[in-house]
């Protein structure tokens, strides 16, 4: 039987890994994050049944000991060993289901509010367009449009748009302001 040689450097270790970039294996298949809690629970229950099916207490003890040694060796090699505690797995499954339910409820609420806001904006737009068209018709007919109080505009000495102010010295050395067209 062939034995694999240990890699000499970190670079060699990294080149031997099966991971590519962005969660894709080198062969192009998607990288799986690990076993699901449902699958782990199923395996834990199956393992429990297997141990219970062994009638001889000595054999059962040996099988459990062998399993624990196997897990210890895998941990020593740096592999992640999942606990097969069924209570914890069931709690985790329940927690994930609640989280999924909350998330879907939040998403449904978000979609509902977006639809409502869209309808409000469309109503406002229709109202504004209709008001603009009515104002245009009134103007063409020669009717005076009521202006909002405070927005009629006031007379100021400010220059009109497009006119720039330029200072020039007068003969008497006084400052005068001259308007230039831009």
mmCIF file of C-alpha atoms in Angstrom:
data_model
loop_
_atom_site.group_PDB
_atom_site.id
_atom_site.type_symbol
_atom_site.label_atom_id
_atom_site.label_comp_id
_atom_site.label_asym_id
_atom_site.label_seq_id
_atom_site.Cartn_x
_atom_site.Cartn_y
_atom_site.Cartn_z
ATOM 1 C CA UNK A 1 0.000 0.000 0.000
ATOM 2 C CA UNK A 2 1.162 3.473 -0.837
ATOM 3 C CA UNK A 3 1.634 6.044 1.879
ATOM 4 C CA UNK A 4 1.223 9.724 1.124
ATOM 5 C CA UNK A 5 4.163 11.916 1.900
ATOM 6 C CA UNK A 6 3.672 14.885 4.188
ATOM 7 C CA UNK A 7 3.956 18.233 2.390
ATOM 8 C CA UNK A 8 7.245 20.042 2.935
ATOM 9 C CA UNK A 9 5.901 23.573 2.976
ATOM 10 C CA UNK A 10 2.764 25.588 3.451
ATOM 11 C CA UNK A 11 2.677 26.369 -0.277
ATOM 12 C CA UNK A 12 2.635 22.656 -1.071
ATOM 13 C CA UNK A 13 -0.214 22.141 1.416
ATOM 14 C CA UNK A 14 -2.211 24.946 -0.162
ATOM 15 C CA UNK A 15 -1.672 23.631 -3.671
ATOM 16 C CA UNK A 16 -2.896 20.180 -2.588
ATOM 17 C CA UNK A 17 -6.187 21.468 -1.211
ATOM 18 C CA UNK A 18 -9.328 20.838 -3.185
ATOM 19 C CA UNK A 19 -10.698 24.334 -2.701
ATOM 20 C CA UNK A 20 -10.695 26.789 -5.538
ATOM 21 C CA UNK A 21 -11.842 30.382 -5.317
ATOM 22 C CA UNK A 22 -15.270 31.654 -4.276
ATOM 23 C CA UNK A 23 -16.623 28.437 -2.786
ATOM 24 C CA UNK A 24 -16.081 26.253 -5.866
ATOM 25 C CA UNK A 25 -14.138 23.017 -5.967
ATOM 26 C CA UNK A 26 -11.387 22.621 -8.532
ATOM 27 C CA UNK A 27 -13.581 20.246 -10.528
ATOM 28 C CA UNK A 28 -16.176 23.021 -10.874
ATOM 29 C CA UNK A 29 -18.771 21.686 -8.450
ATOM 30 C CA UNK A 30 -20.133 23.913 -5.694
ATOM 31 C CA UNK A 31 -18.517 23.671 -2.278
ATOM 32 C CA UNK A 32 -20.852 22.324 0.409
ATOM 33 C CA UNK A 33 -20.608 24.033 3.794
ATOM 34 C CA UNK A 34 -21.077 20.809 5.732
ATOM 35 C CA UNK A 35 -23.785 18.454 6.793
ATOM 36 C CA UNK A 36 -27.158 19.931 7.583
ATOM 37 C CA UNK A 37 -28.559 19.670 11.088
ATOM 38 C CA UNK A 38 -31.336 17.415 9.783
ATOM 39 C CA UNK A 39 -28.796 15.012 8.349
ATOM 40 C CA UNK A 40 -26.695 15.096 11.528
ATOM 41 C CA UNK A 41 -29.791 14.400 13.626
ATOM 42 C CA UNK A 42 -30.752 11.489 11.389
ATOM 43 C CA UNK A 43 -27.211 10.049 11.648
ATOM 44 C CA UNK A 44 -27.138 10.517 15.438
ATOM 45 C CA UNK A 45 -30.456 8.713 15.858
ATOM 46 C CA UNK A 46 -29.300 5.943 13.520
ATOM 47 C CA UNK A 47 -26.077 5.564 15.509
ATOM 48 C CA UNK A 48 -28.036 5.469 18.775
ATOM 49 C CA UNK A 49 -30.259 2.707 17.363
ATOM 50 C CA UNK A 50 -27.166 0.809 16.203
ATOM 51 C CA UNK A 51 -25.671 0.919 19.683
ATOM 52 C CA UNK A 52 -28.993 -0.111 21.255
ATOM 53 C CA UNK A 53 -29.318 -3.018 18.831
ATOM 54 C CA UNK A 54 -26.103 -4.547 20.211
ATOM 55 C CA UNK A 55 -27.351 -6.918 22.898
ATOM 56 C CA UNK A 56 -24.070 -7.787 24.617
ATOM 57 C CA UNK A 57 -23.117 -4.925 27.024
ATOM 58 C CA UNK A 58 -19.400 -5.657 26.543
ATOM 59 C CA UNK A 59 -19.634 -5.363 22.762
ATOM 60 C CA UNK A 60 -21.731 -2.191 23.082
ATOM 61 C CA UNK A 61 -19.090 -0.688 25.387
ATOM 62 C CA UNK A 62 -16.327 -1.658 22.928
ATOM 63 C CA UNK A 63 -18.235 -0.106 19.994
ATOM 64 C CA UNK A 64 -18.788 3.143 21.928
ATOM 65 C CA UNK A 65 -15.131 3.221 22.948
ATOM 66 C CA UNK A 66 -14.047 2.646 19.352
ATOM 67 C CA UNK A 67 -16.289 5.504 18.237
ATOM 68 C CA UNK A 68 -14.846 7.864 20.838
ATOM 69 C CA UNK A 69 -11.272 6.893 19.825
ATOM 70 C CA UNK A 70 -12.154 7.507 16.179
ATOM 71 C CA UNK A 71 -13.488 10.973 17.048
ATOM 72 C CA UNK A 72 -10.393 11.740 19.134
ATOM 73 C CA UNK A 73 -8.102 10.759 16.244
ATOM 74 C CA UNK A 74 -10.032 12.913 13.804
ATOM 75 C CA UNK A 75 -9.831 15.866 16.208
ATOM 76 C CA UNK A 76 -6.078 15.323 16.548
ATOM 77 C CA UNK A 77 -5.749 15.386 12.755
ATOM 78 C CA UNK A 78 -7.467 18.758 12.725
ATOM 79 C CA UNK A 79 -10.788 17.648 11.328
ATOM 80 C CA UNK A 80 -13.975 19.162 12.690
ATOM 81 C CA UNK A 81 -15.959 16.631 14.673
ATOM 82 C CA UNK A 82 -19.676 17.353 15.046
ATOM 83 C CA UNK A 83 -21.356 16.500 18.323
ATOM 84 C CA UNK A 84 -24.205 14.044 17.984
ATOM 85 C CA UNK A 85 -26.276 15.395 20.866
ATOM 86 C CA UNK A 86 -29.842 14.990 19.620
ATOM 87 C CA UNK A 87 -31.294 17.576 22.021
ATOM 88 C CA UNK A 88 -28.888 20.256 20.803
ATOM 89 C CA UNK A 89 -29.493 19.339 17.168
ATOM 90 C CA UNK A 90 -33.275 19.555 17.638
ATOM 91 C CA UNK A 91 -32.902 22.948 19.341
ATOM 92 C CA UNK A 92 -30.716 24.156 16.478
ATOM 93 C CA UNK A 93 -33.228 22.977 13.885
ATOM 94 C CA UNK A 94 -36.050 24.749 15.732
ATOM 95 C CA UNK A 95 -33.970 27.942 15.989
ATOM 96 C CA UNK A 96 -33.208 27.891 12.260
ATOM 97 C CA UNK A 97 -36.888 27.385 11.412
ATOM 98 C CA UNK A 98 -37.900 30.328 13.611
ATOM 99 C CA UNK A 99 -35.203 32.478 12.031
ATOM 100 C CA UNK A 100 -36.367 31.509 8.542
ATOM 101 C CA UNK A 101 -39.976 32.285 9.474
ATOM 102 C CA UNK A 102 -39.063 35.711 10.915
ATOM 103 C CA UNK A 103 -37.008 36.509 7.843
ATOM 104 C CA UNK A 104 -39.825 35.597 5.460
ATOM 105 C CA UNK A 105 -42.273 37.676 7.537
ATOM 106 C CA UNK A 106 -39.941 40.689 7.418
ATOM 107 C CA UNK A 107 -39.564 40.278 3.660
ATOM 108 C CA UNK A 108 -43.336 40.090 3.179
ATOM 109 C CA UNK A 109 -43.769 43.280 5.241
ATOM 110 C CA UNK A 110 -41.081 45.016 3.189
ATOM 111 C CA UNK A 111 -42.729 44.026 -0.100
ATOM 112 C CA UNK A 112 -46.092 45.252 1.206
ATOM 113 C CA UNK A 113 -44.691 48.663 2.252
ATOM 114 C CA UNK A 114 -42.890 49.066 -1.075
ATOM 115 C CA UNK A 115 -46.124 48.403 -2.973
ATOM 116 C CA UNK A 116 -47.995 50.895 -0.774
ATOM 117 C CA UNK A 117 -45.325 53.585 -1.221
ATOM 118 C CA UNK A 118 -45.335 53.025 -4.973
ATOM 119 C CA UNK A 119 -49.127 53.457 -5.085
ATOM 120 C CA UNK A 120 -48.892 56.667 -3.021
ATOM 121 C CA UNK A 121 -46.244 58.128 -5.326
ATOM 122 C CA UNK A 122 -48.321 57.250 -8.409
ATOM 123 C CA UNK A 123 -51.389 58.942 -6.896
ATOM 124 C CA UNK A 124 -49.379 62.056 -6.065
ATOM 125 C CA UNK A 125 -47.926 62.105 -9.589
ATOM 126 C CA UNK A 126 -51.400 61.806 -11.172
ATOM 127 C CA UNK A 127 -52.688 64.614 -8.966
ATOM 128 C CA UNK A 128 -49.731 66.881 -9.838
ATOM 129 C CA UNK A 129 -50.084 66.203 -13.578
ATOM 130 C CA UNK A 130 -53.810 66.944 -13.462
ATOM 131 C CA UNK A 131 -53.203 70.174 -11.517
ATOM 132 C CA UNK A 132 -50.523 71.243 -14.011
ATOM 133 C CA UNK A 133 -52.821 70.569 -16.961
ATOM 134 C CA UNK A 134 -55.654 72.518 -15.314
ATOM 135 C CA UNK A 135 -53.316 75.433 -14.596
ATOM 136 C CA UNK A 136 -52.188 75.410 -18.235
ATOM 137 C CA UNK A 137 -55.810 75.417 -19.474
ATOM 138 C CA UNK A 138 -56.655 78.327 -17.144
ATOM 139 C CA UNK A 139 -53.636 80.285 -18.378
ATOM 140 C CA UNK A 140 -54.585 79.713 -22.027
ATOM 141 C CA UNK A 141 -58.132 80.841 -21.256
ATOM 142 C CA UNK A 142 -56.738 84.039 -19.727
ATOM 143 C CA UNK A 143 -57.843 83.373 -16.165
ATOM 144 C CA UNK A 144 -55.671 84.667 -13.372
ATOM 145 C CA UNK A 145 -54.284 81.963 -11.184
ATOM 146 C CA UNK A 146 -54.403 82.476 -7.438
ATOM 147 C CA UNK A 147 -50.937 82.575 -6.004
ATOM 148 C CA UNK A 148 -49.952 81.232 -2.644
ATOM 149 C CA UNK A 149 -49.513 83.944 -0.015
ATOM 150 C CA UNK A 150 -45.867 84.638 0.663
ATOM 151 C CA UNK A 151 -44.723 83.253 -2.682
ATOM 152 C CA UNK A 152 -45.744 86.087 -5.026
ATOM 153 C CA UNK A 153 -42.202 87.373 -5.185
ATOM 154 C CA UNK A 154 -40.796 90.679 -3.987
ATOM 155 C CA UNK A 155 -38.975 93.423 -5.761
ATOM 156 C CA UNK A 156 -35.296 93.432 -4.881
ATOM 157 C CA UNK A 157 -32.262 95.240 -6.152
ATOM 158 C CA UNK A 158 -30.540 91.941 -6.755
ATOM 159 C CA UNK A 159 -29.303 91.456 -10.307
ATOM 160 C CA UNK A 160 -31.222 89.203 -12.661
ATOM 161 C CA UNK A 161 -29.963 85.763 -13.556
ATOM 162 C CA UNK A 162 -27.173 85.845 -16.079
ATOM 163 C CA UNK A 163 -25.996 89.306 -15.021
ATOM 164 C CA UNK A 164 -22.671 89.611 -13.240
ATOM 165 C CA UNK A 165 -21.588 92.511 -11.074
ATOM 166 C CA UNK A 166 -18.242 94.211 -11.769
ATOM 167 C CA UNK A 167 -16.657 96.989 -9.717
ATOM 168 C CA UNK A 168 -14.889 99.843 -11.455
ATOM 169 C CA UNK A 169 -13.170 102.926 -10.095
ATOM 170 C CA UNK A 170 -14.673 106.214 -11.104
ATOM 171 C CA UNK A 171 -12.727 109.356 -11.934
ATOM 172 C CA UNK A 172 -13.515 110.615 -8.445
ATOM 173 C CA UNK A 173 -12.019 107.395 -6.992
ATOM 174 C CA UNK A 174 -15.428 106.206 -5.735
ATOM 175 C CA UNK A 175 -16.612 102.663 -6.258
ATOM 176 C CA UNK A 176 -19.376 102.158 -8.781
ATOM 177 C CA UNK A 177 -21.124 98.984 -9.803
ATOM 178 C CA UNK A 178 -21.569 98.262 -13.478
ATOM 179 C CA UNK A 179 -23.733 95.506 -14.893
ATOM 180 C CA UNK A 180 -22.303 93.223 -17.546
ATOM 181 C CA UNK A 181 -24.241 90.761 -19.638
ATOM 182 C CA UNK A 182 -22.891 87.227 -19.352
#
